[in-house]
Amino acid sequence: MSKIISIHSFRGGTGKSNTSANLSAIMAAQGLKVGVVDTDIQSPGIHVILGLNEEDMRHTLNDYLWGKCDIEEAAHDVTANIGEVSGQLLFVPSSIKPGEIARVLREGYDVGLLNDGFQSLIDALDLDVLIIDTHPGMNEETLLSIAISDALVIVMRPDQQDFQGTAVTVDVGRKLDVPDLLLLVNKAPQVYDLDDIKARVEGIYNSEVAAVLPHSDELMALASEGVFVVKFPDHEISQKYKKVAERLLRD
Amino acid sequence: MSKFETLKQELARYAFPAGISTSVLLEVSPPLRRVLQKIMRQGSMTFIELSDELDLEGNEATEIAELFVKCGFLKSTEKAPSGDVVFRICHTRSHRPDAPIAIWREMLDDMRDDIDTTDTPKVNASKVNTSKDATHSQTNTQANTQANTQANTQASPQDAKRNDSDGSP
């Protein structure tokens, strides 16, 4: 049975797309057939990390929402961009054409179609895992993806603004009975004791912290040009991402 | 109160002629939310599945299913090729009226092809400020603003009385 995992954060810039890309690459490397959907229609970005250029996007999520194609036609096989793996990584990008982003903002779209699209994608591509990379904050796609997910990963930074927003997201996740709710603390300053951060965050939200990832100059220097776990497989952060993936796939 | 009556009473409070936003899930009671979420996750649900989920039978199940549709939570469709009736979430259309104005401005260049330029008002060249005029204009605006501020702070006793009587600040 396939699993739907939403990667979410209340605020932008927490490393949500990087988390989605790294977890999906790890799962594909484990032999799974993984789908990733970029539902951040307003500000798409994960396509850069997964190495899909604009000119190579045959169809996008926007095309599907406007009835121009089936959802599986918008899925691009980006497995080659994460090295030689036994699984498969299929990615549905959001359009990065300003006019098309504007159209969604202007006209809206049929939310039911987005929900149907997730189910169709799992069925048509026979996916083991579907990872939904969401828009930060609360909106229609975010709530929908949380409502239908088997697991929700809330990415946050150890920052006061993130702390309040994350509380809202945890509340929503609990109210919507997400079966598996995990927190991932990202970009923690190296001067902090990471175990202490983990204990504190778990205490505040009464939720499991899957990992505390330290700020990394290597990750910053990569500047989204590739998937970190592929470029730096032995790095501390990569090892932590692998543990998060294992935890998410555990029944 | 029976489960049937409780559900009936709750459903009677809602009317979503254009379908529901996902945020409605945060407002409804847990039993109602669980059913709606399950349909959302599955994509659709047959009448039998819905009855089982609601733990209702016969006429009670039929009445609640009809209420779900009437209130705008669900829509019923015939599933091909069996012809069985299935219920699906009736989602409202997503709109984003809160999009920042700056987004539109920045996207204007890309949207230009879609805009009917024949409706654009002509620019009267004689009324376009040169940089010198613009400086004068700015100076005048500042002067006017100062004058207005003074006028407002030196309001007449009559004005003050009028403001008091109509409750204006």
Coordinates of C-alpha atoms in Angstrom, one line a residue:
Chain A
M1 CA 0.0 0.0 0.0
S2 CA 1.4 3.4 -0.9
K3 CA 2.1 6.1 1.5
I4 CA 1.4 9.8 1.2
I5 CA 3.9 12.1 3.0
S6 CA 3.5 15.8 3.2
I7 CA 6.5 18.0 3.9
H8 CA 5.3 21.3 5.3
S9 CA 6.5 24.4 7.2
F10 CA 4.6 27.3 8.5
R11 CA 7.2 29.8 7.3
G12 CA 9.2 29.9 4.1
G13 CA 13.0 29.3 3.9
T14 CA 13.0 26.4 6.4
G15 CA 14.4 23.9 3.9
K16 CA 11.2 22.2 3.0
S17 CA 12.0 21.5 -0.6
N18 CA 15.5 20.3 0.3
T19 CA 14.0 17.9 2.8
S20 CA 11.5 16.7 0.1
A21 CA 14.2 16.2 -2.4
N22 CA 16.6 14.4 -0.1
L23 CA 14.0 12.1 1.4
S24 CA 12.6 11.2 -2.0
A25 CA 16.2 10.5 -3.3
I26 CA 16.9 8.2 -0.3
M27 CA 13.7 6.3 -0.8
A28 CA 14.3 5.8 -4.5
A29 CA 17.8 4.6 -3.7
Q30 CA 16.2 2.0 -1.4
G31 CA 14.4 0.6 -4.5
L32 CA 11.1 2.4 -4.0
K33 CA 9.0 4.0 -6.7
V34 CA 8.7 7.6 -5.4
G35 CA 6.5 10.4 -6.7
V36 CA 7.1 14.0 -5.8
V37 CA 4.5 16.7 -6.4
D38 CA 5.4 20.4 -6.1
T39 CA 2.2 22.0 -4.9
D40 CA 3.9 25.2 -4.1
I41 CA 2.2 26.8 -7.1
Q42 CA 2.9 30.3 -6.0
S43 CA 6.6 29.9 -5.6
P44 CA 7.9 26.6 -7.0
G45 CA 11.5 25.6 -6.4
I46 CA 12.1 21.9 -5.9
H47 CA 12.6 21.4 -9.7
V48 CA 16.0 23.1 -9.3
I49 CA 17.2 20.7 -6.7
L50 CA 15.9 17.7 -8.7
G51 CA 17.6 19.0 -11.8
L52 CA 14.6 19.6 -14.1
N53 CA 15.0 22.5 -16.4
E54 CA 12.1 24.6 -17.5
E55 CA 12.6 23.6 -21.2
D56 CA 12.4 20.0 -20.2
M57 CA 9.0 20.4 -18.5
R58 CA 6.5 18.8 -21.0
H59 CA 3.6 19.4 -18.7
T60 CA 3.2 20.7 -15.2
L61 CA 0.7 20.5 -12.4
N62 CA -0.8 23.7 -13.7
D63 CA -1.6 22.0 -17.1
Y64 CA -3.3 19.2 -15.2
L65 CA -5.4 21.6 -13.1
W66 CA -6.5 23.4 -16.3
G67 CA -7.5 20.1 -18.0
K68 CA -4.7 20.1 -20.5
C69 CA -3.3 16.7 -19.6
D70 CA -3.6 13.8 -17.2
I71 CA -1.6 14.1 -14.0
E72 CA 0.8 11.2 -15.0
E73 CA 1.7 13.1 -18.2
A74 CA 3.1 15.8 -16.0
A75 CA 5.3 13.3 -14.2
H76 CA 9.0 13.6 -15.2
D77 CA 11.4 10.8 -14.6
V78 CA 14.3 12.5 -12.8
T79 CA 15.9 9.3 -11.5
A80 CA 19.0 9.9 -13.6
N81 CA 19.7 13.1 -11.6
I82 CA 20.1 11.2 -8.4
G83 CA 22.6 8.7 -9.6
E84 CA 22.3 5.0 -10.2
V85 CA 19.5 3.8 -8.0
S86 CA 17.4 0.7 -8.0
G87 CA 14.1 2.6 -7.5
Q88 CA 12.6 5.4 -9.5
L89 CA 11.9 9.1 -8.9
L90 CA 9.0 10.7 -10.7
F91 CA 8.4 14.4 -10.3
V92 CA 5.4 16.6 -11.1
P93 CA 6.6 20.2 -11.2
S94 CA 4.6 23.4 -10.9
S95 CA 5.0 25.8 -13.7
I96 CA 7.6 28.5 -13.3
K97 CA 6.2 30.7 -16.1
P98 CA 5.1 33.9 -14.4
G99 CA 2.0 34.2 -16.6
E100 CA 0.9 30.7 -15.5
I101 CA 1.5 31.4 -11.9
A102 CA -0.5 34.5 -12.3
R103 CA -3.3 32.6 -13.9
V104 CA -3.6 30.3 -10.9
L105 CA -3.6 33.2 -8.6
R106 CA -6.2 35.1 -10.7
E107 CA -8.6 32.3 -11.5
G108 CA -8.0 29.7 -8.8
Y109 CA -8.5 26.0 -9.7
D110 CA -10.6 23.0 -8.9
V111 CA -9.3 21.7 -5.6
G112 CA -11.1 18.4 -6.1
L113 CA -9.0 17.9 -9.2
L114 CA -5.8 18.2 -7.1
N115 CA -7.1 15.6 -4.7
D116 CA -8.1 13.3 -7.6
G117 CA -4.7 13.9 -9.1
F118 CA -2.8 12.6 -6.0
Q119 CA -4.9 9.4 -6.1
S120 CA -4.6 9.0 -9.9
L121 CA -0.8 9.5 -9.7
I122 CA -0.4 6.8 -7.1
D123 CA -2.6 4.4 -9.2
A124 CA -1.3 5.2 -12.7
L125 CA 2.4 5.1 -11.7
D126 CA 2.0 2.4 -9.1
L127 CA 3.9 4.5 -6.6
D128 CA 5.1 3.2 -3.2
V129 CA 5.4 6.7 -1.8
L130 CA 4.0 10.1 -2.8
I131 CA 5.8 13.1 -1.3
I132 CA 3.9 16.4 -1.4
D133 CA 6.1 19.5 -1.2
T134 CA 3.7 22.2 0.0
H135 CA 3.5 25.9 0.1
P136 CA 4.4 27.4 3.5
G137 CA 1.6 28.5 5.8
M138 CA -2.0 27.5 5.6
N139 CA -3.9 27.5 2.3
E140 CA -6.2 25.1 0.4
E141 CA -3.5 22.8 -1.0
T142 CA -1.7 22.7 2.4
L143 CA -4.8 21.7 4.3
L144 CA -5.8 19.2 1.6
S145 CA -2.4 17.6 1.6
I146 CA -2.3 17.4 5.4
A147 CA -5.9 16.0 5.4
I148 CA -5.0 13.1 3.1
S149 CA -1.5 12.3 4.3
D150 CA -0.3 9.2 6.2
A151 CA 2.6 11.2 7.5
L152 CA 3.3 14.9 8.0
V153 CA 6.8 16.2 8.4
I154 CA 6.9 19.8 9.7
V155 CA 10.2 21.5 9.0
M156 CA 11.2 24.3 11.3
R157 CA 14.2 26.3 12.4
P158 CA 15.1 27.0 16.0
D159 CA 13.7 30.5 15.7
Q160 CA 11.0 32.3 17.7
Q161 CA 8.9 33.0 14.6
D162 CA 9.0 29.4 13.5
F163 CA 8.2 28.2 17.0
Q164 CA 4.8 30.0 17.0
G165 CA 3.9 29.0 13.5
T166 CA 4.9 25.4 14.0
A167 CA 2.5 25.3 16.9
V168 CA -0.3 26.2 14.6
T169 CA 0.7 23.5 12.1
V170 CA 1.0 20.9 14.8
D171 CA -2.5 21.8 16.0
V172 CA -3.9 21.5 12.5
G173 CA -2.1 18.1 12.0
R174 CA -3.5 16.8 15.2
K175 CA -7.0 18.0 14.5
L176 CA -6.9 16.4 11.1
D177 CA -5.8 13.1 12.7
V178 CA -2.6 12.7 10.6
P179 CA -1.5 9.2 11.6
D180 CA 2.2 10.1 11.8
L181 CA 3.3 13.6 12.7
L182 CA 7.0 14.4 12.9
L183 CA 9.1 17.5 13.4
L184 CA 12.3 18.2 11.7
V185 CA 14.5 21.0 13.1
N186 CA 16.7 22.4 10.3
K187 CA 19.6 24.9 10.1
A188 CA 20.4 24.6 13.8
P189 CA 23.4 26.8 14.7
Q190 CA 26.5 24.6 15.3
V191 CA 27.1 26.3 18.6
Y192 CA 23.9 24.7 20.1
D193 CA 23.7 21.3 21.6
L194 CA 21.5 19.4 19.1
D195 CA 20.3 16.9 21.6
D196 CA 19.2 19.7 23.9
I197 CA 17.3 21.3 21.0
K198 CA 15.6 18.0 20.3
A199 CA 14.5 17.5 23.9
R200 CA 13.3 21.1 24.1
V201 CA 11.3 21.0 20.9
E202 CA 9.8 17.6 21.8
G203 CA 8.8 19.0 25.1
I204 CA 7.2 22.1 23.6
Y205 CA 5.1 20.3 21.0
N206 CA 4.7 17.0 22.6
S207 CA 5.7 15.5 19.2
E208 CA 8.5 13.4 18.0
V209 CA 11.5 15.2 16.5
A210 CA 12.8 13.0 13.7
A211 CA 16.0 14.9 13.4
V212 CA 17.9 18.1 14.3
L213 CA 20.0 19.1 11.3
P214 CA 22.8 21.4 11.9
H215 CA 23.5 24.4 9.7
S216 CA 25.9 23.3 7.0
D217 CA 28.2 25.3 4.9
E218 CA 28.4 22.4 2.4
L219 CA 24.6 22.5 2.0
M220 CA 24.6 26.3 1.5
A221 CA 27.5 26.1 -1.0
L222 CA 25.6 23.5 -3.0
A223 CA 23.0 26.2 -3.5
S224 CA 20.2 23.8 -4.6
E225 CA 22.3 22.6 -7.5
G226 CA 21.6 19.0 -6.8
V227 CA 20.4 16.7 -4.0
F228 CA 22.6 16.9 -0.9
V229 CA 22.5 13.2 0.0
V230 CA 23.7 12.3 -3.5
K231 CA 26.5 14.8 -3.5
F232 CA 27.6 14.2 0.1
P233 CA 26.4 10.7 1.0
D234 CA 28.6 10.3 4.1
H235 CA 27.9 13.8 5.5
E236 CA 26.3 14.0 9.0
I237 CA 23.2 15.6 7.5
S238 CA 22.8 12.8 4.9
Q239 CA 23.0 10.2 7.6
K240 CA 20.3 12.0 9.6
Y241 CA 18.1 12.3 6.5
K242 CA 18.5 8.5 6.0
K243 CA 17.3 7.9 9.5
V244 CA 14.3 10.2 8.9
A245 CA 13.4 8.3 5.7
E246 CA 13.7 5.0 7.6
R247 CA 11.5 6.3 10.4
L248 CA 8.9 7.5 7.8
L249 CA 8.8 4.1 6.1
R250 CA 8.5 2.2 9.3
D251 CA 5.0 0.8 9.7
Chain B
M1 CA -29.6 11.9 21.3
S2 CA -29.0 9.2 18.7
K3 CA -26.1 9.4 16.3
F4 CA -28.6 9.9 13.4
E5 CA -30.2 12.9 15.2
T6 CA -26.9 14.5 16.1
L7 CA -25.6 14.2 12.5
K8 CA -28.9 15.5 11.1
Q9 CA -28.8 18.5 13.4
E10 CA -25.2 19.4 12.7
L11 CA -25.6 19.0 8.9
A12 CA -28.7 21.2 9.0
R13 CA -26.5 24.1 10.2
Y14 CA -24.4 24.1 7.0
A15 CA -25.0 25.3 3.5
F16 CA -22.2 25.3 1.0
P17 CA -23.8 25.9 -2.4
A18 CA -20.4 26.2 -4.1
G19 CA -18.9 23.2 -2.3
I20 CA -16.6 23.1 0.7
S21 CA -13.1 24.5 1.4
T22 CA -10.8 22.0 3.0
S23 CA -10.7 24.4 6.0
V24 CA -14.2 23.3 6.8
L25 CA -12.6 20.1 8.2
L26 CA -11.3 22.2 11.1
E27 CA -14.8 23.4 12.0
V28 CA -17.0 20.4 11.9
S29 CA -17.5 17.8 14.6
P30 CA -15.0 14.9 14.8
P31 CA -17.4 12.3 13.5
L32 CA -18.3 14.4 10.5
R33 CA -14.6 15.3 9.9
R34 CA -13.6 11.6 10.0
V35 CA -16.1 10.7 7.3
L36 CA -15.2 13.6 5.1
Q37 CA -11.5 12.9 5.5
K38 CA -11.9 9.3 4.7
I39 CA -13.8 10.1 1.5
M40 CA -11.1 12.7 0.7
R41 CA -8.4 10.1 1.2
Q42 CA -10.2 7.4 -0.8
G43 CA -11.4 9.7 -3.5
S44 CA -14.9 8.3 -3.4
M45 CA -17.2 6.2 -1.3
T46 CA -20.1 4.0 -2.1
F47 CA -23.4 4.3 -0.3
I48 CA -22.8 1.0 1.6
E49 CA -19.3 2.3 2.7
L50 CA -20.8 5.6 3.8
S51 CA -23.5 3.8 5.7
D52 CA -20.9 1.6 7.4
E53 CA -18.8 4.6 8.2
L54 CA -21.7 6.5 9.7
D55 CA -22.9 3.3 11.5
L56 CA -26.4 3.9 10.1
E57 CA -28.8 1.7 8.2
G58 CA -31.8 2.0 5.9
N59 CA -33.8 5.2 5.8
E60 CA -31.5 6.9 8.3
A61 CA -28.4 6.3 6.2
T62 CA -30.3 7.5 3.0
E63 CA -31.5 10.7 4.8
I64 CA -28.0 11.6 6.0
A65 CA -26.4 10.8 2.6
E66 CA -29.0 13.1 1.0
L67 CA -28.3 15.8 3.6
F68 CA -24.6 15.6 2.9
V69 CA -25.3 16.3 -0.8
K70 CA -28.0 19.0 0.0
C71 CA -25.6 20.9 2.3
G72 CA -22.8 20.9 -0.3
F73 CA -20.4 18.6 1.4
L74 CA -20.7 15.7 -1.1
K75 CA -21.8 15.2 -4.6
S76 CA -23.1 11.9 -5.9
T77 CA -22.1 10.5 -9.2
E78 CA -22.6 7.2 -11.1
K79 CA -19.5 5.2 -11.4
A80 CA -18.9 3.6 -14.7
P81 CA -19.3 0.8 -15.8
S82 CA -21.2 -0.6 -12.8
G83 CA -23.6 2.3 -12.5
D84 CA -23.2 2.3 -8.7
V85 CA -23.7 5.6 -7.0
V86 CA -20.5 6.9 -5.3
F87 CA -20.1 10.0 -3.2
R88 CA -17.2 12.4 -3.6
I89 CA -16.2 15.6 -1.8
C90 CA -17.7 18.6 -3.4
H91 CA -14.7 20.9 -3.3
T92 CA -15.1 24.6 -3.8
R93 CA -12.8 26.4 -6.3
S94 CA -9.5 27.7 -4.9
H95 CA -9.2 31.5 -5.0
R96 CA -6.4 33.7 -3.8
P97 CA -7.8 37.2 -3.3
D98 CA -5.0 37.9 -0.9
A99 CA -2.2 37.8 -3.4
P100 CA 0.1 40.7 -2.9
I101 CA -0.3 43.5 -5.4
A102 CA 3.5 43.4 -6.1
I103 CA 3.1 40.0 -7.7
W104 CA 0.8 41.4 -10.4
R105 CA 3.2 44.3 -11.0
E106 CA 6.2 42.0 -11.4
M107 CA 4.3 39.7 -13.7
L108 CA 3.0 42.4 -15.9
D109 CA 5.6 42.0 -18.6
D110 CA 4.8 38.3 -19.0
M111 CA 1.1 39.0 -19.0
R112 CA 1.3 41.8 -21.5
D113 CA 0.3 39.5 -24.4
D114 CA -3.0 38.7 -22.7
I115 CA -3.9 42.3 -21.9
D116 CA -6.0 44.3 -24.4
T117 CA -3.8 47.3 -25.0
T118 CA -6.5 49.1 -27.0
D119 CA -8.2 49.9 -23.7
T120 CA -5.1 51.6 -22.2
P121 CA -5.6 55.3 -21.8
K122 CA -3.4 57.5 -23.9
V123 CA -0.7 59.5 -22.2
N124 CA -0.8 63.2 -22.6
A125 CA 2.8 64.2 -23.2
S126 CA 2.2 67.8 -22.1
K127 CA 1.1 66.6 -18.7
V128 CA 4.1 64.3 -18.1
N129 CA 6.4 65.9 -15.5
T130 CA 9.9 66.5 -16.3
S131 CA 12.4 65.8 -13.5
K132 CA 12.4 69.5 -12.7
D133 CA 8.6 69.7 -12.6
A134 CA 8.5 66.5 -10.6
T135 CA 10.7 68.2 -8.0
H136 CA 8.4 71.2 -7.9
S137 CA 5.4 69.0 -7.6
Q138 CA 6.9 67.1 -4.8
T139 CA 7.8 70.3 -3.0
N140 CA 4.2 71.5 -3.5
T141 CA 2.8 68.3 -2.1
Q142 CA 5.0 68.5 1.0
A143 CA 3.9 72.1 1.5
N144 CA 0.2 71.2 1.0
T145 CA 0.6 68.3 3.5
Q146 CA 2.1 70.7 6.0
A147 CA -0.7 73.2 5.5
N148 CA -3.3 70.4 5.9
T149 CA -1.7 69.2 9.0
Q150 CA -1.7 72.7 10.5
A151 CA -5.3 73.2 9.5
N152 CA -6.3 69.9 11.1
T153 CA -4.5 70.6 14.4
Q154 CA -6.0 74.1 14.4
A155 CA -9.6 73.0 14.0
S156 CA -12.2 75.6 15.0
P157 CA -14.2 75.1 18.2
Q158 CA -17.3 74.4 16.0
D159 CA -15.4 71.6 14.4
A160 CA -14.4 70.2 17.7
K161 CA -18.0 70.4 18.9
R162 CA -19.3 68.7 15.8
N163 CA -16.8 65.9 16.2
D164 CA -17.8 65.4 19.8
S165 CA -21.5 65.3 18.9
D166 CA -21.2 62.7 16.1
G167 CA -18.8 60.6 18.0
S168 CA -16.0 61.1 15.6
P169 CA -12.5 60.9 17.0

